[in-house]
PDB file of C-alpha atoms and ligand atoms in Angstrom:
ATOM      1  CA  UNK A 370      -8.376  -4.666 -40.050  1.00 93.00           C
ATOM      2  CA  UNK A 371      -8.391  -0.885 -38.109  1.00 98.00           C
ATOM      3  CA  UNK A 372      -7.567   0.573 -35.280  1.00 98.00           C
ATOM      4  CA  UNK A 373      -9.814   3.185 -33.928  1.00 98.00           C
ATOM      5  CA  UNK A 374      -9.268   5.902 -31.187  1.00 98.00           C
ATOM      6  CA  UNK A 375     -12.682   6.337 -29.434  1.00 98.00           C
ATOM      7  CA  UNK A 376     -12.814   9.534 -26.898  1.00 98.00           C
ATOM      8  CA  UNK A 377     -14.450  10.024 -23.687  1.00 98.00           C
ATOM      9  CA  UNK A 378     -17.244   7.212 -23.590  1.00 98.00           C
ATOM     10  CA  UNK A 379     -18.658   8.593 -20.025  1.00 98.00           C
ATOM     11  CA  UNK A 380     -21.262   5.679 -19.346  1.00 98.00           C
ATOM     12  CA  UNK A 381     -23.203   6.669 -22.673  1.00 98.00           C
ATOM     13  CA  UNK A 382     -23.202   3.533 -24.321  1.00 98.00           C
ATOM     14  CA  UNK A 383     -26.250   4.496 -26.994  1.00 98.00           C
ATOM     15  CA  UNK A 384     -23.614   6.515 -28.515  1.00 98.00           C
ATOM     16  CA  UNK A 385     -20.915   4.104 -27.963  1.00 98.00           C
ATOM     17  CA  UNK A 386     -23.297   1.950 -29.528  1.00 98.00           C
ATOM     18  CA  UNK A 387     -24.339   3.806 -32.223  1.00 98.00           C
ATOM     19  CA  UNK A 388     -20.413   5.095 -33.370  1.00 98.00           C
ATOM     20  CA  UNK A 389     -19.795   1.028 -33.712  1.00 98.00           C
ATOM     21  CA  UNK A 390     -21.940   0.496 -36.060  1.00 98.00           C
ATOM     22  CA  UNK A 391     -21.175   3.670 -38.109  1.00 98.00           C
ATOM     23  CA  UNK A 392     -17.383   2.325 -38.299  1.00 98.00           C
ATOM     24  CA  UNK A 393     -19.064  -1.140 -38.771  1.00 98.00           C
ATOM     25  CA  UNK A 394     -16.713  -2.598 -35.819  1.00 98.00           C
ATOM     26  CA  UNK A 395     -15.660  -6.033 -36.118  1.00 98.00           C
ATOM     27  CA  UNK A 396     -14.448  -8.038 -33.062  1.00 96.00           C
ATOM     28  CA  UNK A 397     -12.813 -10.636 -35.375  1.00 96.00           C
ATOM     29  CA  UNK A 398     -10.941  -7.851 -37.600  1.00 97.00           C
ATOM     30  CA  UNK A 399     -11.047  -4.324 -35.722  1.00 98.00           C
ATOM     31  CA  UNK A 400      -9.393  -3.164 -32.201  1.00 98.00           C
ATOM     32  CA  UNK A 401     -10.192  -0.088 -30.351  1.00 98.00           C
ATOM     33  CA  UNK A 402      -8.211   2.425 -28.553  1.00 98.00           C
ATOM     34  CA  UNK A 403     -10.263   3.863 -25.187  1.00 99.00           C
ATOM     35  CA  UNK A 404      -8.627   7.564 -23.932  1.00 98.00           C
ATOM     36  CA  UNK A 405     -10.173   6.926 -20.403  1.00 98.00           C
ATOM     37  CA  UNK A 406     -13.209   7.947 -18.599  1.00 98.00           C
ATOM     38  CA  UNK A 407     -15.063   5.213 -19.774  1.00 98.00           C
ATOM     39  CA  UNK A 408     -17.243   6.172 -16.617  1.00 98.00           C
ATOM     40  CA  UNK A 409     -19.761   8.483 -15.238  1.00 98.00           C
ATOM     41  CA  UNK A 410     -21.825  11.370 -15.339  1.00 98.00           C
ATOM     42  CA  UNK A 411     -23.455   9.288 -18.153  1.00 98.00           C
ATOM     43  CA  UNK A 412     -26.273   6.765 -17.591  1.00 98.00           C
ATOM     44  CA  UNK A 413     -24.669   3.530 -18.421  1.00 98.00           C
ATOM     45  CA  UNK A 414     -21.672   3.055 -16.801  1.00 98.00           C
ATOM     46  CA  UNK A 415     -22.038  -0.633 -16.217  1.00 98.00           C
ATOM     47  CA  UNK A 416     -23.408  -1.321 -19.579  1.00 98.00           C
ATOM     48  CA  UNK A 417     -19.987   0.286 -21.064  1.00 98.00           C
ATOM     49  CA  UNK A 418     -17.801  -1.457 -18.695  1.00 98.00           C
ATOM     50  CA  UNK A 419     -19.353  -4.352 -19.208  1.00 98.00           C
ATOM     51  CA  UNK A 420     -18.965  -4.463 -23.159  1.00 98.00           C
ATOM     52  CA  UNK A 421     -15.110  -3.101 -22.946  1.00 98.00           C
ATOM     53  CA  UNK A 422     -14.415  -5.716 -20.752  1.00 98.00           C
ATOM     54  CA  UNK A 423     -15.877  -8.536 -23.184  1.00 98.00           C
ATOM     55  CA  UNK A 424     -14.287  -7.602 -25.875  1.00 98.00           C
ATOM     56  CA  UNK A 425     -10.833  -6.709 -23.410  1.00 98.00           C
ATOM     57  CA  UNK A 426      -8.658  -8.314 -25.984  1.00 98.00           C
ATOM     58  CA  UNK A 427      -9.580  -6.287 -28.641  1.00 98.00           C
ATOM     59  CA  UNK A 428      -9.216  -3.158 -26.958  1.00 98.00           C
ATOM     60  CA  UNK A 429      -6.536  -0.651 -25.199  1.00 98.00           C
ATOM     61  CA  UNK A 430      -7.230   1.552 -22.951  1.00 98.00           C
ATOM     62  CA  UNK A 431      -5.551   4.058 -20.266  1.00 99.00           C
ATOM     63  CA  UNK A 432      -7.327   4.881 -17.366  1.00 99.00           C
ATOM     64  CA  UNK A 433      -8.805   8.443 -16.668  1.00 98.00           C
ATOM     65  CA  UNK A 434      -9.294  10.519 -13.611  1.00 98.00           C
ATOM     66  CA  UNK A 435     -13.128   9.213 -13.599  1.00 98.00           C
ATOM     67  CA  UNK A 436     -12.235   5.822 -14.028  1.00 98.00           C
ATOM     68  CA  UNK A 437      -9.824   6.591 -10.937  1.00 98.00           C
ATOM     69  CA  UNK A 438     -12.780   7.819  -8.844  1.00 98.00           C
ATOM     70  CA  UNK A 439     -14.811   4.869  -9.473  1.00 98.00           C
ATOM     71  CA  UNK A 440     -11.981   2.850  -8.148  1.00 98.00           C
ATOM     72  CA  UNK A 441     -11.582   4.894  -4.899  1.00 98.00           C
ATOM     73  CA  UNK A 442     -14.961   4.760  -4.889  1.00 98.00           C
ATOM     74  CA  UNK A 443     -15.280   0.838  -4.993  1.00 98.00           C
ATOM     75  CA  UNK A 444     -12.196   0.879  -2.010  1.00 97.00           C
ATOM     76  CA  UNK A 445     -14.337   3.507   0.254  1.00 97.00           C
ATOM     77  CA  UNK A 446     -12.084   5.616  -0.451  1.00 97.00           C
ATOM     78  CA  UNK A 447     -13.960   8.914  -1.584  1.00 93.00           C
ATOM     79  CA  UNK A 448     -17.433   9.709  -1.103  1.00 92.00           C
ATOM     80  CA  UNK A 449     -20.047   9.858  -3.896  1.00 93.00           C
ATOM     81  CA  UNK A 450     -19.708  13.566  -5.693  1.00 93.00           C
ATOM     82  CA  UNK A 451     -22.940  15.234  -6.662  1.00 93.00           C
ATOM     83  CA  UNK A 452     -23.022  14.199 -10.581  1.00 95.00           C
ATOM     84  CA  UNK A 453     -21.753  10.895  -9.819  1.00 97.00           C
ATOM     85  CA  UNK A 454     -23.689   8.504 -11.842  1.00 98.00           C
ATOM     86  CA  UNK A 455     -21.876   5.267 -10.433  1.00 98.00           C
ATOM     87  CA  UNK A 456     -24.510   3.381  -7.988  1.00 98.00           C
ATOM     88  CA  UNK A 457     -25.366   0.846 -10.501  1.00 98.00           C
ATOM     89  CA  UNK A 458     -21.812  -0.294 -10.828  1.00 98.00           C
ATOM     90  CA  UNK A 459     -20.853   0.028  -7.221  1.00 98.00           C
ATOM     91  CA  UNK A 460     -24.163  -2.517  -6.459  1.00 98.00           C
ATOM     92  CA  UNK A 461     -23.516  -4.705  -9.347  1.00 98.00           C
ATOM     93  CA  UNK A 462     -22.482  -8.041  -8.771  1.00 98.00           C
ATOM     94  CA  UNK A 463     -20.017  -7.445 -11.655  1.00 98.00           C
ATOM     95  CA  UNK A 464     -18.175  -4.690  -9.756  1.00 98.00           C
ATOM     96  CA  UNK A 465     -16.249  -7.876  -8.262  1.00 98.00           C
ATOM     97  CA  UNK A 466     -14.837  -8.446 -11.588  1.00 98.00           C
ATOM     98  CA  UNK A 467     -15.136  -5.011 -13.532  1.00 98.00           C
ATOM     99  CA  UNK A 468     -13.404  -2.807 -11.249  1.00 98.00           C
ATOM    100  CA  UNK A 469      -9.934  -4.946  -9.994  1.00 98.00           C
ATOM    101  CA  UNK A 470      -9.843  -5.783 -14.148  1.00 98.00           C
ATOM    102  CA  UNK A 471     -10.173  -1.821 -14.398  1.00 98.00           C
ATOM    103  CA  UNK A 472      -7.745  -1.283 -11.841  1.00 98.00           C
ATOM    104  CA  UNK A 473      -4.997  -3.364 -13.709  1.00 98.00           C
ATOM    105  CA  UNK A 474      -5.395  -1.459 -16.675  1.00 98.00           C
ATOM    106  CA  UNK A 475      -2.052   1.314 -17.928  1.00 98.00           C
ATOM    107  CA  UNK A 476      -1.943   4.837 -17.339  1.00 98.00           C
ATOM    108  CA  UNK A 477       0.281   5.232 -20.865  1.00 98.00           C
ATOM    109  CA  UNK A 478       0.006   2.990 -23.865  1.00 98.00           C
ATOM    110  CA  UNK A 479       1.855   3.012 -27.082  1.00 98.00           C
ATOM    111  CA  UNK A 480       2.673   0.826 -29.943  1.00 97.00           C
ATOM    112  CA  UNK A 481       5.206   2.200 -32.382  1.00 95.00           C
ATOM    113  CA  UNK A 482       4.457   5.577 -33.309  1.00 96.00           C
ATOM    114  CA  UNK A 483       1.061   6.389 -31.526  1.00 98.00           C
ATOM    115  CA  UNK A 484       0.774   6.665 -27.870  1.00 98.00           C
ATOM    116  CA  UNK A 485      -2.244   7.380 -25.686  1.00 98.00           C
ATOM    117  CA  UNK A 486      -2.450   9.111 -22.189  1.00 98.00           C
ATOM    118  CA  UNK A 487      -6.202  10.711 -20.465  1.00 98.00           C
ATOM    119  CA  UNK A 488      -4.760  13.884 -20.161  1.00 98.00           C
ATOM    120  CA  UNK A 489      -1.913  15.443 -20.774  1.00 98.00           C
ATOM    121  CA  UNK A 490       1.882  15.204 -20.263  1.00 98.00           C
ATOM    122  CA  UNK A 491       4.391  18.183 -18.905  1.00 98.00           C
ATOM    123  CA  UNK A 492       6.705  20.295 -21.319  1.00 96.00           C
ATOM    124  CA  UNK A 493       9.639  18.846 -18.871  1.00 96.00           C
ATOM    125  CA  UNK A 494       8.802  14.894 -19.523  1.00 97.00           C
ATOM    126  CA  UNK A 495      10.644  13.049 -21.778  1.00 97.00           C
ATOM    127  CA  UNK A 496       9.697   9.595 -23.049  1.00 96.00           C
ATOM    128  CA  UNK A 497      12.115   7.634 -20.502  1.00 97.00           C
ATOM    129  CA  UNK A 498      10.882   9.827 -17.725  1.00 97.00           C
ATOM    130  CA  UNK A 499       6.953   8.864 -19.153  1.00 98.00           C
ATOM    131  CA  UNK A 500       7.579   5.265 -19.477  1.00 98.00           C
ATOM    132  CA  UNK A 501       9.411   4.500 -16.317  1.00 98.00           C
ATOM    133  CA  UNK A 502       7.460   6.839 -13.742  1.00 98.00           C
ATOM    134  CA  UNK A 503       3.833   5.184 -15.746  1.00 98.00           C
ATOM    135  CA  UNK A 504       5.142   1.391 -14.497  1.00 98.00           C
ATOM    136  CA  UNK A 505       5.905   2.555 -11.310  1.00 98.00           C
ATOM    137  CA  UNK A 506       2.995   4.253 -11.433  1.00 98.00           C
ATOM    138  CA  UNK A 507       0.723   1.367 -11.872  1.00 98.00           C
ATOM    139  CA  UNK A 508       2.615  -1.084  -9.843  1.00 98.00           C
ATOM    140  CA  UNK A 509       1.657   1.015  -6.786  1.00 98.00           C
ATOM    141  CA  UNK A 510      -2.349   1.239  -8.270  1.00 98.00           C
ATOM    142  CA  UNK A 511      -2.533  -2.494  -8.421  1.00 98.00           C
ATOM    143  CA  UNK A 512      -0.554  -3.150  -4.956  1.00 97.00           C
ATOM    144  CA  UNK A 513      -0.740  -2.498  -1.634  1.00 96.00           C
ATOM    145  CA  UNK A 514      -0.137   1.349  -2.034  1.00 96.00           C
ATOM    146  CA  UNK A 515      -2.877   2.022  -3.861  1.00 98.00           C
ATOM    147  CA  UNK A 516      -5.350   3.262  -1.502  1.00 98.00           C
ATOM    148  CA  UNK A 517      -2.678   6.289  -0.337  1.00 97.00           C
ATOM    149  CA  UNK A 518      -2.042   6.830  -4.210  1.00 98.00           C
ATOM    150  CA  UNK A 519      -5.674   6.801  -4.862  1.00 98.00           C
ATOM    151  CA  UNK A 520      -5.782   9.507  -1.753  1.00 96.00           C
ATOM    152  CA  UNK A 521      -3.375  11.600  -3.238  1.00 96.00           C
ATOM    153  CA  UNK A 522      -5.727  12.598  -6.632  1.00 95.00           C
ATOM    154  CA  UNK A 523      -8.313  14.694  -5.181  1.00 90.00           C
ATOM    155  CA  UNK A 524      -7.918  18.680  -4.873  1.00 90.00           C
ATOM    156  CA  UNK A 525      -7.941  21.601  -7.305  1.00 92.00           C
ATOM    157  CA  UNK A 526      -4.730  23.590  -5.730  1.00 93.00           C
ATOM    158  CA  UNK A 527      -2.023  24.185  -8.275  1.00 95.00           C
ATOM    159  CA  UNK A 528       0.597  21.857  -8.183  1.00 96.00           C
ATOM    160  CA  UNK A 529       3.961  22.367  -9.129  1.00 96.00           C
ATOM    161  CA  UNK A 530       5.985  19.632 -11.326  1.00 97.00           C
ATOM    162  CA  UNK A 531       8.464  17.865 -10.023  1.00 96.00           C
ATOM    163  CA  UNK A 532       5.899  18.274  -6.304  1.00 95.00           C
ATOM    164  CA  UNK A 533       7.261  18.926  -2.652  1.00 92.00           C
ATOM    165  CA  UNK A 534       7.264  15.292  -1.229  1.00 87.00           C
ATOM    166  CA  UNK A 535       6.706  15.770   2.325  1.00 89.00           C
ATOM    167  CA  UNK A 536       3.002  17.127   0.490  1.00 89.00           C
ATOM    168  CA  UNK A 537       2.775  14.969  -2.393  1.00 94.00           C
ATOM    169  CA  UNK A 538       4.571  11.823  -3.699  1.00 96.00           C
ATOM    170  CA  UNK A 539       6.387  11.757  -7.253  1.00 97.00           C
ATOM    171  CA  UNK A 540       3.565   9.342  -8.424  1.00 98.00           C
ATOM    172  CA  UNK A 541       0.792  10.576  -7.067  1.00 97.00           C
ATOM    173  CA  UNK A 542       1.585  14.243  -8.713  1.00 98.00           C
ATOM    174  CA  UNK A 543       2.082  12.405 -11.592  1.00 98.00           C
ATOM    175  CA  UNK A 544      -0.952  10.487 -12.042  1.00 98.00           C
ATOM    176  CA  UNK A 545      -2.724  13.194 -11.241  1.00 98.00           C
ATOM    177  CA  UNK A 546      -0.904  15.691 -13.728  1.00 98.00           C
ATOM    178  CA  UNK A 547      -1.431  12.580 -16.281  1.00 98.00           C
ATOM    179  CA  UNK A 548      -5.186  12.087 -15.885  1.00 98.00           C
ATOM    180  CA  UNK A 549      -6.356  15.669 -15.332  1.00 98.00           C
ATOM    181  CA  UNK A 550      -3.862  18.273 -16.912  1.00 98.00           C
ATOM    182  CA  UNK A 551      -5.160  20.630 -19.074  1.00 98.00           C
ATOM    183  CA  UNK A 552      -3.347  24.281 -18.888  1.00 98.00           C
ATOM    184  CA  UNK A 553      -0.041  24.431 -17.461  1.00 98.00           C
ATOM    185  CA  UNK A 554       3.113  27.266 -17.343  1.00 97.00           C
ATOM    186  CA  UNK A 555       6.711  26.933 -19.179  1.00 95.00           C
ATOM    187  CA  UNK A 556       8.128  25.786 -15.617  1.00 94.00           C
ATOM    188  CA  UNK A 557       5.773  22.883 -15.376  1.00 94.00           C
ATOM    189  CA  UNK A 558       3.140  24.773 -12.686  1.00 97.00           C
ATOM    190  CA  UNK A 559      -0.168  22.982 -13.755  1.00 97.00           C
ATOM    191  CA  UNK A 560      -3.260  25.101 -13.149  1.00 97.00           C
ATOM    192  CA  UNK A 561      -6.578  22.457 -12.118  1.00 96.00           C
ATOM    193  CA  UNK A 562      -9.529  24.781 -11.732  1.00 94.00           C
ATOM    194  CA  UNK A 563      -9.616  25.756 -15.667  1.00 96.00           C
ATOM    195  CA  UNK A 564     -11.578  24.135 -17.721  1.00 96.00           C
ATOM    196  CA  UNK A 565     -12.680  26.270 -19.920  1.00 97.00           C
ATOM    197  CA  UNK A 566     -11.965  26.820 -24.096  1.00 97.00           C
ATOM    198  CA  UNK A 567      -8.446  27.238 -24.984  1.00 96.00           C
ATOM    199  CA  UNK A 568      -8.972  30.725 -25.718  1.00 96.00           C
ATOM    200  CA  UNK A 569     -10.148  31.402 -22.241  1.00 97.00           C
ATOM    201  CA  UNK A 570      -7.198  30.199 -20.694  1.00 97.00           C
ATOM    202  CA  UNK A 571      -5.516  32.523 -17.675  1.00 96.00           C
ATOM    203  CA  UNK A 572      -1.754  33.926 -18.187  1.00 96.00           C
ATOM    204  CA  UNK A 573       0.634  32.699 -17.562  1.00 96.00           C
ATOM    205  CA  UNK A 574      -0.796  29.179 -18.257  1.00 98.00           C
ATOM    206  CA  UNK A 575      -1.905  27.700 -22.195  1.00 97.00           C
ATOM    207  CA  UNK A 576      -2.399  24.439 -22.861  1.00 98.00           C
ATOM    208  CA  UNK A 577       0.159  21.679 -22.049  1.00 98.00           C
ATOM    209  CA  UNK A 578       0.306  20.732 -25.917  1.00 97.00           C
ATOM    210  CA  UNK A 579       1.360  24.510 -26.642  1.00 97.00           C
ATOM    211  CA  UNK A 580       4.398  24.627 -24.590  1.00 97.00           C
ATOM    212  CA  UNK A 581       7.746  22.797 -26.415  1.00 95.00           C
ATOM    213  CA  UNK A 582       7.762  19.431 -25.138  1.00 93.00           C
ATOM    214  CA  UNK A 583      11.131  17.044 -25.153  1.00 94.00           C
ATOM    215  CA  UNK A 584       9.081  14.244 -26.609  1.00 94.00           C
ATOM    216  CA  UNK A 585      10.183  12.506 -29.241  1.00 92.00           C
ATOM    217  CA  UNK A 586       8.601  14.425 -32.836  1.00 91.00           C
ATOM    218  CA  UNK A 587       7.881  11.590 -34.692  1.00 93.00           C
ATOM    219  CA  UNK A 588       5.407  10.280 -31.619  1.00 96.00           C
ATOM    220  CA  UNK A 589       1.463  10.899 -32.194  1.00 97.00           C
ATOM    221  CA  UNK A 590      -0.341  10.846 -29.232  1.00 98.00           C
ATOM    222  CA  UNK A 591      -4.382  10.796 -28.454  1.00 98.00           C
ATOM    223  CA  UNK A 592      -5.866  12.046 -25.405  1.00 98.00           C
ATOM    224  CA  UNK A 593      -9.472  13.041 -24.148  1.00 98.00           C
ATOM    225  CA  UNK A 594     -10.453  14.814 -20.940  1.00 98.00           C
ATOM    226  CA  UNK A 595     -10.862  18.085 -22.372  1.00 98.00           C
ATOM    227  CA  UNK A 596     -14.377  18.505 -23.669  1.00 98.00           C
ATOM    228  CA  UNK A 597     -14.221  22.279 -23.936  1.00 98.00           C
ATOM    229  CA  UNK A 598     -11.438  21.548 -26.480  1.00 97.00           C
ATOM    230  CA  UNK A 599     -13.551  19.614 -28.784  1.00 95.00           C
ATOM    231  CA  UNK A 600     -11.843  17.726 -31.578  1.00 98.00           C
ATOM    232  CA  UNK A 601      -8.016  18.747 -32.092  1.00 98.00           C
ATOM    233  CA  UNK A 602      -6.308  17.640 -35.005  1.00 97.00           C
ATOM    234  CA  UNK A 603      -2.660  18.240 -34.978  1.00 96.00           C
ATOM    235  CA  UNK A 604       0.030  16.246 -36.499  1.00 93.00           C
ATOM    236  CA  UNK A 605       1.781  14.881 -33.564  1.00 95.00           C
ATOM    237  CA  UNK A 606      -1.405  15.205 -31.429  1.00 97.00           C
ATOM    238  CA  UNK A 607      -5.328  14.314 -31.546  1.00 98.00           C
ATOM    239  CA  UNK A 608      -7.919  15.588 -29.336  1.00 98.00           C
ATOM    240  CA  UNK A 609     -10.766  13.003 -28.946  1.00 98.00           C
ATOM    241  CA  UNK A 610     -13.334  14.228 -25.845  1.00 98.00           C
ATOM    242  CA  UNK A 611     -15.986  15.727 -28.534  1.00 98.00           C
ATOM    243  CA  UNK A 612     -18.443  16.262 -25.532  1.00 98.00           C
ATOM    244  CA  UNK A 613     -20.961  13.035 -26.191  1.00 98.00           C
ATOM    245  CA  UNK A 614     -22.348  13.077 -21.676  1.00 98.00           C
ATOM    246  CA  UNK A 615     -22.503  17.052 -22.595  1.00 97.00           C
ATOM    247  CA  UNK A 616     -25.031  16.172 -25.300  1.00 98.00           C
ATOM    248  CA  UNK A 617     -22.545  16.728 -28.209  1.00 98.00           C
ATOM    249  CA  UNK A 618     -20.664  14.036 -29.728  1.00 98.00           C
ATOM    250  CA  UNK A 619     -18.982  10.756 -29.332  1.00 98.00           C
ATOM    251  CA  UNK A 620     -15.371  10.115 -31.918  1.00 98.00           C
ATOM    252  CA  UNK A 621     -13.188   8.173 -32.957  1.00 98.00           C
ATOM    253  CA  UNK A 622     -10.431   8.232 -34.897  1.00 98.00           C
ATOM    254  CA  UNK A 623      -8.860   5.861 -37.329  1.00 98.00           C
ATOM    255  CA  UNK A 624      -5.126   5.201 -37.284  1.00 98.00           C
ATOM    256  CA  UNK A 625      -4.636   3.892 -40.956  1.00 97.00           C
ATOM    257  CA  UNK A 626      -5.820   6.654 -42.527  1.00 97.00           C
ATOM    258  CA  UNK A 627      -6.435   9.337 -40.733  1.00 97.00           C
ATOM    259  CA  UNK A 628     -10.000   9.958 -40.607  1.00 98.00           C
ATOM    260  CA  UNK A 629     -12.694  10.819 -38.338  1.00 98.00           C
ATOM    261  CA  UNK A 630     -16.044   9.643 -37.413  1.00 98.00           C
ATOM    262  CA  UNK A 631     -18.420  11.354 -35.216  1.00 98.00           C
ATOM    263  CA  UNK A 632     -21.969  10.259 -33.817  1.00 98.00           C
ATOM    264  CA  UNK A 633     -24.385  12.661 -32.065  1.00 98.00           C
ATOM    265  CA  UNK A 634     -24.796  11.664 -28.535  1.00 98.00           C
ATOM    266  CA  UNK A 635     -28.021   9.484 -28.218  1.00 98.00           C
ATOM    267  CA  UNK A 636     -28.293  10.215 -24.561  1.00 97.00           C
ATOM    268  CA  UNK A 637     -31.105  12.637 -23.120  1.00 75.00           C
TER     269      UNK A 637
HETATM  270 MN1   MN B 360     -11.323  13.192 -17.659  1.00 83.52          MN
END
């Protein structure tokens, strides 16, 4: 039995595909780990939602700011963005099923020692503040609320941590710090319109995972989200969007031991 950590999937289930049989996964023996994005911009967003949701209890996942906009989406909530790639879900008889299954799914997930988020988290958050403000979180996603959380997600303006809530509620500033944070300042200021390398990054801003952060040490966390980034390998930290809808490569990582497996993207 393994656990693997598979990055940004992005509809391109070839690859998906194609890095399951390199690990050889078994549905009676193996579980997965799913950063988020599972959707979009790739070509087979239902085929991937479809298989993750088969096999939904072997696998974890935390939702990512794509898999968010296919939910608005799917409420009328945003309009269709020009590399969207999500019609055949939306029209799917499945969508009924996939995307209120979707929408139940966490924001943060850990089990002992590793933890997973889409993103990133803040310098300022501590475990107790991640944990409680990630329930709350998706309490209000799966309720009544979400439509004005879903609302709150959208914009590139730099948003300051903890936000101004006459402009933006405590959860939606956090969901949206959690799903699409990449560069941020000491004081929490999160900067949304880089996306560049790491060594591209503006002053005073570097990436969130560079700053001291009042998590606990001995926690390992995954993320994705940051394709520009490529594969990060860090002690307490692992970097999993390898680029596979850019035409690069699909990962995963394994937890017992360590190591890596990468498949070139089979999309065209
Ligand atoms: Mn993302």
């Amino acid at each position: 039995m393994a656990t693997y950590v598979i990055g940004d999937v992005q509809g391109c289930f070839a690859s998906l595909e194609s890095l399951l049989k390199l690990i050889s996964f078994s549905s009676q023996r193996d579980r997965l780990w799913l950063v988020g994005d599972l959707v979009n911009r790739g070509p087979q967003s239902l085929a991937v939602l479809r298989w993750v949701h088969q096999h939904r209890d072997q696998v974890k996942l935390v939702l990512g700011n794509h898999d968010l906009h296919l939910i608005a989406r799917y409420h009328g909530l945003n309009s269709d963005k020009p590399l969207d790639t999500l019609k055949e879900v939306l029209d799917s008889p499945e969508a009924s099923t996939l995307i209120p299954w979707l929408q139940h799914q966490p924001l943060v997930y850990r089990e002992g020692v590793f933890a997973m988020v889409h993103g990133g988290l803040l310098p300022q958050w501590e475990w107790d503040l991640i944990a409680r403000l990630a329930r709350e979180t998706e309490a209000q996603l799966q309720g009544p609320e979400a439509a004005s959380l879903l609302l709150e997600l959208s914009g590139k303006q730099e948003l300051q941590w903890p936000p101004n809530e006459k402009t933006l509620s405590l959860q939606g500033a956090f969901l949206k710090i959690l799903t699409r944070l990449r560069v941020c300042d000491a004081n929490g200021r999160v900067h949304f319109g880089f996306s560049g390398a790491p060594s591209d990054c503006p002053e005073p801003f570097r990436p969130w995972y560079e700053w001291p952060n009042r998590l606990p040490a001995k926690l390992r966390w995954f993320f994705g989200h940051w394709s520009a980034l490529g594969l990060l390998q860090r002690e307490n930290l692992v970097g999993l969007d390898t680029g596979c809808v850019w035409g690069r490569q699909l990962a995963a990582f394994r937890q017992e031991d360590g190591r890596i497996f990468q498949v070139e993207a089979q999309e065209n």
